[in-house]
CSV table of C-alpha atoms and ligand atoms in Angstrom, one decimal:
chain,number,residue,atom,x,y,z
A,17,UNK,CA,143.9,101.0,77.3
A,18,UNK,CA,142.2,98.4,75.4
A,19,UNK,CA,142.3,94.6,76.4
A,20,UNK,CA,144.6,92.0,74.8
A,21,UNK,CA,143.7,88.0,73.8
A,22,UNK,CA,142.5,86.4,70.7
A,23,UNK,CA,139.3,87.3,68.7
A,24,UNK,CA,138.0,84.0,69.5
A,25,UNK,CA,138.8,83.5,73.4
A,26,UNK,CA,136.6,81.3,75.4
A,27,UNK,CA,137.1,83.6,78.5
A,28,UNK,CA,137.2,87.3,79.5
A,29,UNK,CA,138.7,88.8,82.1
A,30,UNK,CA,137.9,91.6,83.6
A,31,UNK,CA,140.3,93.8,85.9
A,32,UNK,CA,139.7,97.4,87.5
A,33,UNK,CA,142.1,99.3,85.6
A,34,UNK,CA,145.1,99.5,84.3
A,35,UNK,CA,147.9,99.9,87.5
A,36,UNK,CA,151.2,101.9,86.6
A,37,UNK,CA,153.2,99.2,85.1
A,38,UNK,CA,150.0,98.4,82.8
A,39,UNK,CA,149.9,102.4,82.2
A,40,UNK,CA,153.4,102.6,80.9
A,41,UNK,CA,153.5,99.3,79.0
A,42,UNK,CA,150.7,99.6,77.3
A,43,UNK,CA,149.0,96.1,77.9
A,44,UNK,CA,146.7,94.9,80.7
A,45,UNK,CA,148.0,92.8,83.8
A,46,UNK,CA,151.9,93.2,83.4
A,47,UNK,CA,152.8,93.8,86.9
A,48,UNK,CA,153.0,92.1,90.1
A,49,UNK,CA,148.6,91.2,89.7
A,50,UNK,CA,149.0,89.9,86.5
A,51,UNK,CA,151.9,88.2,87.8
A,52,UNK,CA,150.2,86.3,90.0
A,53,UNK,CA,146.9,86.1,87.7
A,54,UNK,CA,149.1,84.1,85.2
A,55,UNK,CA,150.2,81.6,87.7
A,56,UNK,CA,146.8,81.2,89.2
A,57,UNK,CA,145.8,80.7,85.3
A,58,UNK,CA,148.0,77.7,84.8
A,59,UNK,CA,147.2,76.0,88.3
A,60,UNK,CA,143.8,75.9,87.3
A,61,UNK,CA,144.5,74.6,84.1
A,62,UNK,CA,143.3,78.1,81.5
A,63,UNK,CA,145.9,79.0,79.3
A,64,UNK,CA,146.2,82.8,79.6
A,65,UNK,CA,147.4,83.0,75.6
A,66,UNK,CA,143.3,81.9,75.0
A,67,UNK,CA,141.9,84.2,77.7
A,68,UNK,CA,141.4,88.0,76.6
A,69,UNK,CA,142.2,90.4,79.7
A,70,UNK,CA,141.1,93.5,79.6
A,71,UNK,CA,140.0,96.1,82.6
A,72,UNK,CA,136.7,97.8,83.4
A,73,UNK,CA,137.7,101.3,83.2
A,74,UNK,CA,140.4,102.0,80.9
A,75,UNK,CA,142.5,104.4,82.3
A,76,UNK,CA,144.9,104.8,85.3
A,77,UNK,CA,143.5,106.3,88.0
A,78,UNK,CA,146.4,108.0,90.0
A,79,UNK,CA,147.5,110.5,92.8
A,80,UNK,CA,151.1,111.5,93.0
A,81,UNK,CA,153.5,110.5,95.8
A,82,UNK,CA,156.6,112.0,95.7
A,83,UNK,CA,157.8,110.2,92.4
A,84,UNK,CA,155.3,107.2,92.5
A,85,UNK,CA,151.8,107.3,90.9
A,86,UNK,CA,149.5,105.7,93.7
A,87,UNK,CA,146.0,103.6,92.5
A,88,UNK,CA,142.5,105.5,93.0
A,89,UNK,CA,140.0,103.8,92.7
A,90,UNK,CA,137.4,104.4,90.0
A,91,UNK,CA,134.2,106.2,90.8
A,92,UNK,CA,130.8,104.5,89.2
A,93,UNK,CA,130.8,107.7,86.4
A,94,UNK,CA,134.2,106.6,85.2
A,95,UNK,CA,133.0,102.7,85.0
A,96,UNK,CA,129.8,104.1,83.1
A,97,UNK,CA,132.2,106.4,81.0
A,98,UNK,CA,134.4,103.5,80.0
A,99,UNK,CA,131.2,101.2,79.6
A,100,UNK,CA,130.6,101.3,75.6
A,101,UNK,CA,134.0,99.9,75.6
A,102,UNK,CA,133.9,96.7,77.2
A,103,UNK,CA,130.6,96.4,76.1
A,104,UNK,CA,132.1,96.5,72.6
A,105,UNK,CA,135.1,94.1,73.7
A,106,UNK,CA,132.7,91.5,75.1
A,107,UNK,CA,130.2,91.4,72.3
A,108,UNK,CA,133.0,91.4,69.7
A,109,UNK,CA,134.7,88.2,71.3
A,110,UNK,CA,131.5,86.6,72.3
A,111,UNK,CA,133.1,84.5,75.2
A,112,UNK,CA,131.7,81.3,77.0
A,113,UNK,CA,132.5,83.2,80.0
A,114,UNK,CA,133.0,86.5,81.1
A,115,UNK,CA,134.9,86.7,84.5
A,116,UNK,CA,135.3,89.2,86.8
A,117,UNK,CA,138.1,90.1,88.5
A,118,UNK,CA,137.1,92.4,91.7
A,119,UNK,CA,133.8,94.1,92.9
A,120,UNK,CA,134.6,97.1,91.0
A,121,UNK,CA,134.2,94.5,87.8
A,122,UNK,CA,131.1,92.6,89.5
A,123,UNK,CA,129.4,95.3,90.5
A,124,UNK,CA,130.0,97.4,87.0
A,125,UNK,CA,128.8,94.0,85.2
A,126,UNK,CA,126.1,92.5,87.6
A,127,UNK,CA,125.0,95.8,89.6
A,128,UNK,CA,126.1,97.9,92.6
A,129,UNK,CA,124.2,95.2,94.9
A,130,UNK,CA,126.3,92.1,93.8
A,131,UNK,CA,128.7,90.7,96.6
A,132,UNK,CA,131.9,89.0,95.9
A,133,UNK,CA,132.4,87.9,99.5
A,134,UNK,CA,129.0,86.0,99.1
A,135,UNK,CA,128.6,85.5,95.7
A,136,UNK,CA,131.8,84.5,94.5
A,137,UNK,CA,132.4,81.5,92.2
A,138,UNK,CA,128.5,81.4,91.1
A,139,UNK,CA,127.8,81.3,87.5
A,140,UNK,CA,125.0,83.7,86.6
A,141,UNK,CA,123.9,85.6,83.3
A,142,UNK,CA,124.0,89.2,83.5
A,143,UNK,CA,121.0,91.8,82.0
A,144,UNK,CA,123.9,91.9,79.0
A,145,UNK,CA,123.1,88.4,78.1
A,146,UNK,CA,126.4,87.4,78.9
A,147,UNK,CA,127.1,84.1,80.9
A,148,UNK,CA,129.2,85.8,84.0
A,149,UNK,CA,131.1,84.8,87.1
A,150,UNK,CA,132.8,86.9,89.9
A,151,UNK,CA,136.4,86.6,92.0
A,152,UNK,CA,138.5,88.2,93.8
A,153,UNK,CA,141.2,90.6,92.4
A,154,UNK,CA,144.5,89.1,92.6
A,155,UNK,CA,146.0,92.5,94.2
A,156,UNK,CA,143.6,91.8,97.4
A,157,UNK,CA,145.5,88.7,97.4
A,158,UNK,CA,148.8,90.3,97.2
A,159,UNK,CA,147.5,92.3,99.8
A,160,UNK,CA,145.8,89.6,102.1
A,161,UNK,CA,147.6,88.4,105.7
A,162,UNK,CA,146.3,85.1,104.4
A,163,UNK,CA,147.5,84.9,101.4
A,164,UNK,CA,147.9,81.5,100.9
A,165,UNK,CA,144.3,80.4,101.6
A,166,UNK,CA,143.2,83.4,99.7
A,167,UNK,CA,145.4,82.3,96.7
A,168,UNK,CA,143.8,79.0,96.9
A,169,UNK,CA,140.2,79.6,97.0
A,170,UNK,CA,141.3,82.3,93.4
A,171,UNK,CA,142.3,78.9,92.4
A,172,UNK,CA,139.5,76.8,93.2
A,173,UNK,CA,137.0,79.7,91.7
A,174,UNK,CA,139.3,79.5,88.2
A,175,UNK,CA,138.8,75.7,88.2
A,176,UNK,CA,135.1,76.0,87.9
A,177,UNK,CA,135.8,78.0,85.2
A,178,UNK,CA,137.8,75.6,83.5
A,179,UNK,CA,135.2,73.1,84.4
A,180,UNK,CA,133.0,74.8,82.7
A,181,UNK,CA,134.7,75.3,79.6
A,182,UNK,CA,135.9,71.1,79.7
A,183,UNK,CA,132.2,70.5,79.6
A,184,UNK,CA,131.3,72.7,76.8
A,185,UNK,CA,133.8,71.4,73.8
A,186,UNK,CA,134.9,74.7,71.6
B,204,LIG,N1,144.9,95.6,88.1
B,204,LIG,C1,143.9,95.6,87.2
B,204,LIG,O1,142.7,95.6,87.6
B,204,LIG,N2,144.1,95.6,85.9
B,204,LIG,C2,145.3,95.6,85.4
B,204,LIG,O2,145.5,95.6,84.2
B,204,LIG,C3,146.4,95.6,86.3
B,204,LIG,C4,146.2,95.6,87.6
């Protein structure tokens, strides 16, 4: 599955992979992550309609249980299978900003040693040439105990974003 934003977006965002409401509708970030990634979106003040969203590896990764389709996650060959891909996606948009979304995203992007719990929220450029930064993936939040305070500090990384866009007119 392909990304989805305009040609021209100022941000990319960059999931895991496509979960099973993503896999059946055809379009990144649908479900109950993207649910939450669009409200995180608007409390920081980034219009999701000018982001484009797409997801490292582009396929659902799955194991059946009973009638549901449970996440796996990706291996590093199918991030390096999917890589020509995004590669493609991100030099084709040529963002301001390429966000990612996860450590399976950070560490396909900026290498397997990057960290998000250390090195979230820092602006760096990656070996691409691509001006980069690094969260967490809204399903940890989902899944957090703290999921409040986790929710704010998403927030508070997506601001510096937005900072960072305010301070570089389009
Ligand atoms: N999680 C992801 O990483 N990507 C999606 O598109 C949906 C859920």
């Amino acid at each position: 599955m392909f990304g989805e934003g305009p040609r021209d977006a100022r941000v990319v965002l960059v999931g895991e992979q496509p979960g099973d409401k993503e896999d059946v509708a055809g379009e990144p970030f649908v479900g109950p992550a993207g649910q939450l990634l669009d409200r995180a979106l608007a409390d920081s003040g980034i219009e999701r309609s000018a982001t484009y969203v797409t997801n490292i590896v582009k396929h659902f990764k799955w194991t059946p249980r009973g009638k549901r389709r449970i996440h796996q996650k990706p291996n590093a060959t199918e991030v390096n299978a999917c890589w020509p891909w995004l590669e493609a996606e991100v030099n084709a948009i040529g963002p301001d900003i390429v966000v990612c979304l996860g450590a399976t995203a950070a560490q396909g992007i900026l290498g397997r040693q990057f960290r998000v719990t250390q090195q979230r929220g820092e602006i760096l450029e990656s070996s691409h040439g691509w001006r980069v930064t690094a969260t967490v993936h809204p399903s940890a939040i989902l899944r957090a105990d703290d999921r409040e305070q986790q929710y704010e500090a998403f927030v508070r990384d997506l601001r510096a974003v937005a900072a960072l866009l305010a301070g570089q007119a389009a």
